[in-house]
Coordinates of C-alpha atoms in Angstrom, one line a residue:
M1 CA -90.8 -135.0 130.6
K2 CA -87.8 -133.2 132.0
P3 CA -87.8 -129.5 130.9
K4 CA -85.0 -128.2 128.7
F5 CA -83.9 -124.8 129.7
T6 CA -82.6 -123.9 126.2
S7 CA -84.6 -120.8 125.6
I8 CA -83.0 -117.4 126.1
F9 CA -86.1 -116.5 128.1
Y10 CA -85.1 -118.9 130.9
R11 CA -81.6 -117.7 130.8
L12 CA -82.6 -114.1 131.1
L13 CA -85.0 -115.1 133.9
W14 CA -82.2 -116.5 135.9
S15 CA -80.0 -113.5 135.1
Y16 CA -82.7 -111.0 136.2
S17 CA -83.1 -113.0 139.4
A18 CA -79.4 -112.6 140.2
I19 CA -79.6 -108.9 139.3
F20 CA -82.6 -108.5 141.6
L21 CA -80.6 -110.1 144.4
L22 CA -77.8 -107.6 143.9
L23 CA -80.1 -104.7 143.7
F24 CA -81.7 -105.8 146.9
T25 CA -78.3 -105.9 148.5
A26 CA -77.4 -102.4 147.2
I27 CA -80.7 -100.9 148.5
F28 CA -80.1 -102.6 151.8
S29 CA -76.6 -101.1 152.0
V30 CA -77.7 -97.6 151.0
L31 CA -80.3 -97.6 153.8
F32 CA -77.6 -98.3 156.3
I33 CA -75.3 -95.7 154.8
K34 CA -78.0 -93.1 155.0
I35 CA -78.6 -93.8 158.7
S36 CA -74.8 -93.5 159.2
T37 CA -74.5 -90.3 157.4
N38 CA -77.2 -88.7 159.4
Q39 CA -75.0 -89.1 162.4
V40 CA -72.2 -87.3 160.6
H41 CA -74.5 -84.4 159.6
C42 CA -74.4 -82.8 163.0
T43 CA -70.6 -82.9 163.1
I44 CA -70.3 -81.2 159.7
S45 CA -73.0 -78.6 160.6
K46 CA -71.2 -77.8 163.8
L47 CA -67.8 -77.3 162.1
H48 CA -69.5 -75.2 159.4
Q49 CA -71.2 -72.9 162.0
E50 CA -67.9 -72.5 163.9
I51 CA -66.1 -71.1 160.9
L52 CA -69.0 -68.8 160.1
N53 CA -68.8 -67.4 163.7
D54 CA -65.1 -66.9 163.5
R55 CA -65.5 -65.1 160.1
H56 CA -68.2 -62.9 161.5
Q57 CA -66.0 -62.0 164.5
L58 CA -63.2 -61.0 162.1
E59 CA -65.7 -59.1 160.0
L60 CA -66.8 -57.1 163.0
E61 CA -63.3 -56.1 163.9
L62 CA -62.4 -55.0 160.4
F63 CA -65.7 -53.1 160.2
Q64 CA -64.9 -51.3 163.4
T65 CA -61.5 -50.2 161.8
L66 CA -63.4 -49.0 158.7
T67 CA -65.8 -47.1 160.9
N68 CA -63.0 -45.4 162.7
V69 CA -61.3 -44.2 159.5
K70 CA -64.6 -42.9 158.2
A71 CA -65.2 -41.0 161.5
W72 CA -61.7 -39.6 161.9
S73 CA -61.5 -38.4 158.3
T74 CA -64.2 -35.8 159.1
L75 CA -62.4 -34.4 162.2
S76 CA -61.8 -30.6 162.0
V77 CA -58.1 -31.2 162.7
M78 CA -57.8 -32.7 159.2
D79 CA -58.1 -29.2 157.7
N80 CA -54.5 -28.9 158.8
L81 CA -53.5 -30.8 155.7
L82 CA -53.7 -27.4 154.0
T83 CA -51.2 -25.7 156.3
D84 CA -47.4 -25.8 156.4
D85 CA -47.1 -27.2 159.9
A86 CA -49.7 -30.0 159.2
D87 CA -47.2 -32.8 159.9
Q88 CA -46.6 -31.7 163.5
Q89 CA -50.2 -31.0 164.4
L90 CA -51.6 -34.1 162.7
M91 CA -48.9 -36.3 164.2
R92 CA -49.9 -35.3 167.7
R93 CA -53.6 -35.9 166.9
L94 CA -52.9 -39.2 165.3
E95 CA -50.8 -40.3 168.2
T96 CA -53.7 -39.5 170.5
L97 CA -56.2 -41.4 168.4
K98 CA -53.9 -44.5 168.3
Q99 CA -53.4 -44.5 172.1
Q100 CA -57.1 -43.7 172.9
Y101 CA -58.5 -46.5 170.7
Q102 CA -55.6 -48.9 171.3
L103 CA -55.2 -49.5 167.6
K104 CA -53.3 -52.6 166.5
G105 CA -52.0 -50.9 163.4
H106 CA -51.0 -47.3 162.5
V107 CA -52.7 -44.2 161.2
Y108 CA -51.3 -42.1 158.3
A109 CA -52.3 -38.9 156.6
L110 CA -51.6 -38.3 152.9
S111 CA -52.0 -35.1 151.0
N112 CA -54.2 -35.0 148.0
K113 CA -51.1 -35.5 145.8
G114 CA -50.2 -38.8 147.6
V115 CA -47.4 -37.4 149.8
L116 CA -47.2 -38.9 153.3
V117 CA -47.7 -35.9 155.6
A118 CA -48.1 -37.3 159.1
A119 CA -48.4 -40.5 161.1
D120 CA -49.0 -41.7 164.6
H121 CA -45.3 -42.4 165.0
P122 CA -42.0 -40.9 163.7
I123 CA -41.4 -41.6 160.0
A124 CA -38.8 -41.0 157.4
K125 CA -39.3 -38.2 154.9
N126 CA -40.1 -38.7 151.2
L127 CA -41.4 -42.3 151.7
N128 CA -42.9 -43.8 148.5
V129 CA -46.6 -44.6 149.4
N130 CA -47.8 -45.1 145.8
V131 CA -49.3 -48.5 146.9
W132 CA -51.8 -46.5 149.1
Y133 CA -52.2 -43.4 146.9
T134 CA -53.1 -45.6 143.8
Q135 CA -55.8 -47.3 145.8
T136 CA -57.3 -44.0 146.9
Q137 CA -58.1 -43.3 143.2
T138 CA -60.5 -46.2 143.2
S139 CA -63.9 -46.5 145.0
E140 CA -62.8 -49.5 147.1
P141 CA -62.0 -48.4 150.7
F142 CA -60.1 -51.6 151.5
I143 CA -56.5 -52.4 150.5
N144 CA -55.8 -56.1 150.5
K145 CA -52.7 -57.8 152.0
H146 CA -49.5 -56.0 150.9
V147 CA -46.1 -54.9 152.2
S148 CA -46.2 -51.7 154.3
P149 CA -44.2 -49.0 152.5
V150 CA -43.3 -47.6 156.0
D151 CA -41.9 -50.6 157.9
G152 CA -42.0 -53.5 155.4
S153 CA -44.4 -55.6 157.4
S154 CA -47.4 -57.4 155.9
I155 CA -50.6 -55.5 156.5
I156 CA -54.1 -54.7 155.2
A157 CA -55.4 -51.1 155.2
F158 CA -58.5 -48.9 155.1
W159 CA -58.7 -45.4 153.6
Q160 CA -61.1 -42.5 153.4
P161 CA -60.9 -39.2 151.6
V162 CA -60.5 -36.1 153.8
K163 CA -62.7 -33.2 152.6
A164 CA -62.3 -29.6 153.5
S165 CA -64.7 -28.4 156.2
F166 CA -65.5 -25.3 154.1
N167 CA -66.2 -27.3 150.9
D168 CA -67.3 -30.9 151.2
R169 CA -66.6 -31.4 147.5
Q170 CA -62.9 -30.6 147.8
I171 CA -60.6 -33.5 148.7
I172 CA -57.6 -32.2 150.7
G173 CA -56.0 -35.6 151.6
Y174 CA -56.5 -39.2 152.6
L175 CA -56.6 -40.9 156.0
I176 CA -55.1 -44.5 156.1
I177 CA -55.5 -47.0 158.9
T178 CA -53.4 -50.2 158.7
Y179 CA -54.2 -53.5 160.3
P180 CA -51.3 -55.9 160.9
W181 CA -51.6 -59.2 159.0
Q182 CA -49.8 -60.9 161.9
D183 CA -52.9 -60.2 164.1
I184 CA -55.2 -61.9 161.5
T185 CA -52.8 -64.8 161.3
E186 CA -52.8 -65.2 165.1
F187 CA -56.6 -64.9 165.3
L188 CA -57.0 -67.6 162.7
A189 CA -54.3 -69.8 164.4
N190 CA -56.4 -69.8 167.6
M191 CA -59.2 -71.7 166.0
P192 CA -59.9 -75.3 167.1
T193 CA -57.4 -77.9 165.8
S194 CA -60.3 -80.0 164.7
R195 CA -60.4 -78.0 161.5
H196 CA -58.0 -76.0 159.3
L197 CA -58.5 -72.8 157.5
M198 CA -57.0 -71.3 154.3
L199 CA -57.5 -67.9 152.7
F200 CA -56.9 -67.0 149.1
N201 CA -56.9 -63.5 147.5
Q202 CA -58.8 -62.5 144.4
A203 CA -56.0 -63.8 142.2
G204 CA -56.3 -67.2 143.8
V205 CA -52.9 -67.0 145.7
T206 CA -52.7 -68.3 149.2
V207 CA -52.5 -65.6 151.8
H208 CA -53.0 -67.8 154.9
Q209 CA -52.9 -71.4 155.9
D210 CA -52.2 -73.0 159.3
Q211 CA -49.1 -74.9 160.1
Y212 CA -50.8 -78.3 160.2
L213 CA -51.6 -78.3 156.5
P214 CA -49.2 -79.3 153.6
L215 CA -48.0 -76.3 151.6
I216 CA -50.6 -75.1 149.1
N217 CA -49.6 -72.0 147.0
S218 CA -52.9 -71.3 145.3
I219 CA -56.6 -72.3 145.0
K220 CA -55.8 -73.7 141.6
M221 CA -53.4 -76.1 143.4
L222 CA -56.1 -77.0 145.9
N223 CA -58.7 -77.6 143.2
S224 CA -56.2 -79.9 141.5
T225 CA -56.1 -82.3 144.4
D226 CA -57.5 -85.8 143.9
K227 CA -61.2 -85.9 144.6
K228 CA -63.0 -89.0 145.8
S229 CA -66.0 -89.4 143.5
W230 CA -67.5 -92.1 145.5
S231 CA -67.6 -89.8 148.5
S232 CA -69.3 -87.1 146.5
S233 CA -71.9 -89.6 145.4
W234 CA -73.3 -90.6 148.8
L235 CA -71.7 -89.0 151.8
T236 CA -71.6 -85.3 150.8
R237 CA -75.0 -85.6 149.2
Y238 CA -76.5 -86.2 152.7
T239 CA -74.3 -83.9 154.6
E240 CA -74.7 -80.7 152.6
T241 CA -76.4 -77.7 154.2
P242 CA -77.8 -74.7 152.4
D243 CA -74.6 -72.7 153.1
D244 CA -71.8 -75.2 152.4
A245 CA -70.3 -77.2 149.6
Y246 CA -68.2 -80.1 150.9
Y247 CA -66.2 -82.5 148.9
E248 CA -63.5 -85.0 149.9
G249 CA -60.0 -84.8 148.5
T250 CA -56.5 -86.1 149.1
I251 CA -53.6 -83.7 149.9
N252 CA -50.2 -85.3 150.4
Q253 CA -51.7 -88.7 150.9
Q254 CA -53.9 -87.3 153.7
D255 CA -57.7 -87.2 153.2
F256 CA -59.7 -84.0 154.0
F257 CA -63.3 -82.8 153.7
I258 CA -62.9 -79.5 151.9
E259 CA -65.5 -76.7 152.1
I260 CA -65.3 -73.6 149.9
L261 CA -67.4 -71.0 151.8
P262 CA -69.5 -68.8 149.5
N263 CA -69.2 -65.0 149.9
N264 CA -72.4 -63.1 150.9
T265 CA -73.5 -59.6 151.7
A266 CA -73.3 -60.2 155.4
T267 CA -69.5 -60.2 155.2
P268 CA -68.5 -57.6 152.7
L269 CA -65.0 -56.9 154.1
T270 CA -63.9 -60.5 154.4
N271 CA -65.3 -61.3 150.9
V272 CA -62.0 -60.1 149.5
W273 CA -60.7 -63.5 150.4
Q274 CA -61.9 -66.9 149.4
W275 CA -62.4 -68.9 152.6
V276 CA -61.7 -72.6 152.5
S277 CA -62.2 -75.0 155.5
L278 CA -60.5 -78.4 155.7
V279 CA -61.4 -81.1 158.1
E280 CA -59.5 -84.4 158.4
S281 CA -61.6 -87.2 157.1
H282 CA -61.1 -89.5 160.0
Q283 CA -62.9 -87.0 162.2
I284 CA -65.9 -87.2 160.0
Y285 CA -65.9 -91.0 159.6
A286 CA -65.3 -91.7 163.3
P287 CA -69.0 -91.8 164.3
I288 CA -69.9 -94.4 161.6
K289 CA -67.1 -96.9 161.9
S290 CA -69.1 -99.4 163.9
I291 CA -72.0 -99.1 161.5
V292 CA -69.8 -99.6 158.5
I293 CA -68.3 -102.8 160.1
D294 CA -71.8 -104.3 160.6
I295 CA -72.8 -103.4 157.1
L296 CA -69.6 -105.0 155.7
E297 CA -70.2 -108.2 157.6
L298 CA -73.8 -108.5 156.4
G299 CA -73.0 -107.4 152.9
S300 CA -70.2 -110.0 152.7
I301 CA -72.6 -112.8 153.5
I302 CA -75.1 -111.6 150.9
A303 CA -72.4 -111.0 148.3
C304 CA -71.1 -114.6 148.8
I305 CA -74.5 -116.0 148.1
A306 CA -75.1 -113.7 145.1
F307 CA -71.7 -114.5 143.6
F308 CA -72.3 -118.2 143.9
I309 CA -75.6 -117.9 142.1
I310 CA -74.0 -115.7 139.4
Y311 CA -71.2 -118.2 139.0
L312 CA -73.7 -121.0 138.3
L313 CA -75.7 -118.9 135.9
S314 CA -72.6 -117.8 134.1
Q315 CA -71.5 -121.4 133.5
Y316 CA -74.9 -122.1 132.0
L317 CA -75.3 -118.9 129.9
S318 CA -71.8 -118.1 128.7
K319 CA -71.0 -121.0 126.5
P320 CA -72.4 -119.7 123.2
I321 CA -71.5 -116.1 124.1
Q322 CA -67.9 -117.3 124.8
T323 CA -67.7 -119.1 121.5
L324 CA -68.8 -115.9 119.7
T325 CA -66.3 -113.9 121.7
E326 CA -63.4 -116.2 120.7
I327 CA -64.3 -116.0 117.0
A328 CA -64.6 -112.2 117.2
S329 CA -61.3 -111.9 119.0
E330 CA -59.6 -114.1 116.4
I331 CA -61.0 -112.0 113.6
A332 CA -59.8 -108.8 115.3
N333 CA -56.3 -110.2 115.8
T334 CA -55.8 -111.9 112.4
L335 CA -58.2 -109.9 110.2
D336 CA -59.4 -113.2 108.8
L337 CA -63.0 -112.6 107.9
S338 CA -63.5 -116.2 106.7
K339 CA -64.3 -117.3 110.2
R340 CA -67.9 -118.2 110.8
M341 CA -70.0 -119.3 113.8
D342 CA -72.0 -122.5 114.1
S343 CA -75.7 -122.4 114.2
Y344 CA -77.5 -122.7 117.6
G345 CA -81.0 -123.3 116.3
N346 CA -83.9 -120.9 115.9
N347 CA -83.7 -119.2 119.3
E348 CA -82.1 -115.8 120.0
I349 CA -78.5 -117.2 120.1
G350 CA -79.1 -118.9 116.7
K351 CA -80.3 -115.7 115.2
L352 CA -77.3 -113.9 116.7
A353 CA -75.0 -116.4 115.0
T354 CA -76.6 -115.9 111.7
S355 CA -76.4 -112.2 112.0
F356 CA -72.8 -112.4 113.0
N357 CA -72.0 -114.5 109.9
D358 CA -73.8 -112.0 107.7
M359 CA -71.9 -109.2 109.3
C360 CA -68.6 -111.0 108.4
D361 CA -69.7 -111.2 104.8
N362 CA -70.5 -107.5 104.6
L363 CA -67.3 -106.6 106.4
E364 CA -65.2 -108.5 103.9
K365 CA -66.7 -106.6 101.1
M366 CA -66.3 -103.3 102.9
W367 CA -62.7 -104.0 103.7
L368 CA -61.5 -103.5 100.1
E369 CA -63.5 -100.3 99.8
K370 CA -62.0 -99.0 103.0
N371 CA -58.4 -99.6 101.9
K372 CA -59.0 -97.5 98.8
I373 CA -60.7 -94.7 100.8
N374 CA -57.8 -94.7 103.3
Q375 CA -55.2 -94.2 100.5
D376 CA -57.2 -91.2 99.2
L377 CA -57.5 -89.8 102.7
Q378 CA -53.7 -90.2 103.4
A379 CA -52.9 -88.3 100.2
L380 CA -55.3 -85.5 101.1
N381 CA -53.9 -85.4 104.6
R382 CA -50.4 -84.9 103.4
E383 CA -51.5 -82.0 101.2
L384 CA -53.4 -80.3 104.0
E385 CA -50.4 -80.7 106.4
Q386 CA -48.2 -78.9 103.8
K387 CA -50.7 -76.1 103.5
V388 CA -51.1 -75.7 107.2
A389 CA -47.3 -75.5 107.7
E390 CA -47.0 -72.8 105.0
R391 CA -49.9 -70.8 106.5
T392 CA -48.5 -71.2 110.1
Q393 CA -45.1 -69.9 108.9
H394 CA -46.8 -66.9 107.3
F395 CA -48.9 -66.1 110.4
A396 CA -45.8 -66.3 112.6
W397 CA -44.0 -63.7 110.4
Q398 CA -47.0 -61.4 110.5
A399 CA -47.2 -61.6 114.3
H400 CA -43.8 -60.1 114.7
H401 CA -43.7 -57.5 111.8
D402 CA -45.5 -54.3 110.9
T403 CA -47.7 -55.0 107.9
L404 CA -47.0 -51.6 106.2
T405 CA -43.2 -51.2 106.5
K406 CA -42.3 -54.9 107.0
L407 CA -40.2 -53.8 110.0
P408 CA -40.2 -55.6 113.3
N409 CA -43.1 -54.7 115.6
R410 CA -43.1 -54.0 119.3
E411 CA -43.1 -57.7 120.3
L412 CA -40.1 -58.6 118.1
L413 CA -38.4 -55.4 119.2
D414 CA -38.6 -56.5 122.9
E415 CA -37.0 -59.8 122.0
H416 CA -34.1 -58.1 120.1
L417 CA -33.7 -55.5 122.9
T418 CA -33.4 -58.2 125.6
Q419 CA -30.8 -60.0 123.5
S420 CA -28.9 -56.8 122.8
I421 CA -28.8 -56.0 126.5
A422 CA -27.5 -59.4 127.3
R423 CA -24.9 -59.2 124.5
S424 CA -23.8 -55.7 125.7
H425 CA -23.4 -57.0 129.3
R426 CA -21.5 -60.0 128.1
N427 CA -19.1 -58.1 125.8
S428 CA -18.8 -55.0 128.0
T429 CA -20.1 -52.8 125.2
M430 CA -22.8 -50.2 125.1
L431 CA -26.3 -50.2 123.5
A432 CA -27.9 -47.0 122.2
V433 CA -31.8 -46.9 122.0
L434 CA -33.1 -44.2 119.7
F435 CA -36.8 -43.3 119.8
I436 CA -37.7 -41.4 116.6
D437 CA -40.8 -39.3 115.9
L438 CA -41.3 -37.7 112.5
D439 CA -42.0 -33.9 112.7
G440 CA -44.6 -32.8 110.1
F441 CA -46.0 -36.3 109.4
K442 CA -49.5 -35.4 110.5
A443 CA -49.5 -32.4 108.1
I444 CA -48.6 -34.6 105.2
N445 CA -51.4 -37.0 106.1
D446 CA -53.9 -34.0 106.3
D447 CA -52.6 -32.3 103.1
F448 CA -51.9 -35.2 100.8
G449 CA -53.9 -38.1 102.2
H450 CA -53.1 -41.3 104.1
E451 CA -51.8 -43.1 101.0
M452 CA -49.1 -40.5 100.6
G453 CA -48.3 -40.8 104.3
D454 CA -48.0 -44.6 104.1
Y455 CA -45.7 -44.2 101.1
L456 CA -43.5 -41.8 103.1
L457 CA -43.3 -44.3 106.0
I458 CA -42.3 -47.1 103.7
D459 CA -39.6 -45.0 102.2
I460 CA -38.3 -43.9 105.6
A461 CA -38.2 -47.5 106.7
K462 CA -36.1 -48.5 103.6
R463 CA -33.7 -45.7 104.5
F464 CA -33.4 -46.9 108.0
I465 CA -32.7 -50.5 106.9
A466 CA -30.0 -49.3 104.4
S467 CA -28.3 -47.3 107.1
I468 CA -27.9 -49.9 109.9
R469 CA -25.6 -52.9 110.2
E470 CA -25.9 -56.3 111.8
P471 CA -26.8 -56.9 114.6
D472 CA -28.5 -53.4 114.9
T473 CA -32.3 -53.3 114.8
V474 CA -34.9 -50.9 113.5
A475 CA -38.6 -51.3 114.4
R476 CA -41.9 -49.4 114.0
L477 CA -44.0 -48.9 117.1
G478 CA -47.0 -47.4 115.2
G479 CA -47.9 -44.2 113.5
D480 CA -44.7 -42.2 112.8
E481 CA -42.7 -43.6 115.8
F482 CA -39.6 -45.8 115.2
V483 CA -37.0 -47.3 117.5
I484 CA -33.4 -48.1 116.5
L485 CA -31.0 -50.2 118.5
L486 CA -27.3 -49.5 117.9
E487 CA -24.5 -51.5 119.5
I488 CA -21.5 -49.2 120.2
E489 CA -18.2 -49.3 122.0
K490 CA -18.4 -46.0 123.7
K491 CA -20.9 -43.1 124.0
E492 CA -19.1 -40.9 121.4
D493 CA -19.7 -43.6 118.8
I494 CA -23.3 -42.6 118.6
N495 CA -22.7 -39.2 117.1
K496 CA -22.0 -40.2 113.5
P497 CA -24.9 -42.6 113.3
L498 CA -27.2 -39.9 114.6
E499 CA -26.0 -37.4 112.0
R500 CA -26.5 -40.1 109.3
I501 CA -30.0 -40.9 110.5
C502 CA -31.0 -37.2 110.7
A503 CA -29.6 -36.6 107.2
L504 CA -31.6 -39.6 105.8
I505 CA -34.8 -38.3 107.3
N506 CA -34.3 -34.7 106.3
E507 CA -33.7 -35.7 102.7
P508 CA -36.9 -34.8 100.8
I509 CA -39.1 -37.5 99.2
I510 CA -40.5 -36.7 95.8
I511 CA -43.7 -38.5 94.7
D512 CA -45.6 -37.5 91.6
D513 CA -44.1 -34.0 91.6
K514 CA -44.9 -33.6 95.2
V515 CA -42.1 -32.9 97.6
L516 CA -42.6 -34.5 101.0
K517 CA -40.3 -33.3 103.8
V518 CA -40.2 -34.4 107.4
S519 CA -37.6 -34.0 110.2
P520 CA -36.8 -36.2 113.2
S521 CA -37.3 -35.6 116.9
I522 CA -34.9 -38.2 118.5
G523 CA -34.7 -39.3 122.1
V524 CA -31.6 -41.3 123.0
T525 CA -30.7 -43.4 126.1
I526 CA -27.6 -45.6 126.4
Y527 CA -27.2 -48.8 128.3
P528 CA -25.5 -49.4 130.8
L529 CA -25.3 -45.7 131.5
D530 CA -29.1 -46.1 131.8
P531 CA -29.2 -49.5 133.7
S532 CA -32.9 -50.1 133.1
N533 CA -34.6 -53.2 131.7
S534 CA -36.0 -53.3 128.1
D535 CA -39.3 -51.6 129.0
G536 CA -37.4 -48.9 131.0
L537 CA -35.0 -48.2 128.1
I538 CA -37.8 -47.6 125.6
R539 CA -39.7 -45.5 128.1
H540 CA -36.7 -43.3 128.8
A541 CA -35.9 -42.9 125.1
D542 CA -39.5 -41.9 124.6
Q543 CA -39.3 -39.3 127.4
A544 CA -36.1 -37.9 125.9
M545 CA -37.9 -37.7 122.5
Y546 CA -40.7 -35.6 124.0
Q547 CA -38.1 -33.3 125.5
A548 CA -36.5 -33.0 122.0
K549 CA -39.9 -32.1 120.6
Q550 CA -40.4 -29.4 123.1
K551 CA -37.1 -27.8 121.9
G552 CA -38.4 -27.6 118.4
K553 CA -38.2 -29.7 115.2
N554 CA -35.2 -31.7 114.1
Q555 CA -33.8 -32.0 117.6
T556 CA -32.0 -34.8 119.5
Q557 CA -32.1 -35.2 123.3
F558 CA -30.2 -37.7 125.5
F559 CA -32.0 -39.1 128.5
D560 CA -31.0 -37.7 131.8
S561 CA -32.3 -39.5 134.9
E562 CA -32.0 -36.3 136.9
T563 CA -34.4 -34.4 134.6

């Protein structure tokens, strides 16, 4: 009797046979791929070692520069930083050191107050070297890539404190040695063209890349390049070494193997940069092209045989499954749950048909319940959306206003100040910025309590609001400090508003038979007589207010850039 292959067992048997054939093909291919990648391993390891050697060479050169600045900072001639003719004596000594050691950069001496005292070459007086002096107040002896305050070139720098020979705890100045960034660029540009190098600072911004690479501004932009997941799954798995982390990515339609070198204690100076090596993919794949071709030819033959077998099996196995799929698709498109599947006997397919029909029955019952639930959910969702909108509007107001006085806070003040500056510039008018501090407010808090102090601040705020006009602004910065923005035609127009504001503040506040009295200290700066930006205007008005406070209570002081 001819056997009937109607059981799902036989169908699965043939399916597993086909799957086994495909798995055999995959294993056969992986073995060939592993052999091929072993040939690539040497290439990647060599390139990795080359860049480590170059980095070590640069590390040694920078370390020598740091060693020099440490040694020279202890020279006895540095005691001249305490004398009046320090600049001449030090300049001659610094010139000698530069010539003797053939330094690529320059040597500078700063006083302990950050004043540039001497250099190995003639310099202008009163140069602003805050970029160096600020770094000397930290513990890091290395200053990353920046613009030289002396000649405007790109440099890095090393510094060391200069201590008095008679007291090694007294810092009398600082010694700075610069290193031209151009020399680092030229050193890195002389690397072999088989690989490319990029450097990123601690903020992730590109500080160096060679001319053969597409423009990449930051390491974030590099990390956003398209990565080839298939490469990471087999090639890089077999080419990784303990010190590297390669992945393949596409930059401007060009494929690269990218390695982000980890920092380590052996290179402390160059650790300030993130080193990234890029190698064009075709250089990595070149040794395995012939092997890949052989694998593809053999794999194609095996694939053709496997696909032919799968095709025959699919014809045999797919008929009942296809019928089920068509009915399920029709139900999905028409939502007609009355469709049912014919029985296929007592085998697994027949049981599947019965289960499918039962499922349709249950879905039809659930559909009505689902519609009712959806209606309830939609009503609830609309209610929640309305509440969220109201709460969002409330939070937005709180984010820009002081909770006690309801006045604009610093953030909203900055917006109004920026708009007022633009309006003043556009209309050729002036903008007065008043920084007000309440004299005697602390005493009221101490004598009567914070609740009474808060009541006073609220009353003062109401007086301010009543005394200004549109589009003027009054804001509270915190504590007893307020800022008022007044738009005026000329400088003299500020006098009457100042008198009115002083009178409002000086007027006593009576609360529960208690007389509260404060006076204002007011600092004033006027745009565009003071051409600063918004932060600068507030800072200058604050400075003027402190000058007013120094003169006594109830005083007004205009900002003067010369003082």
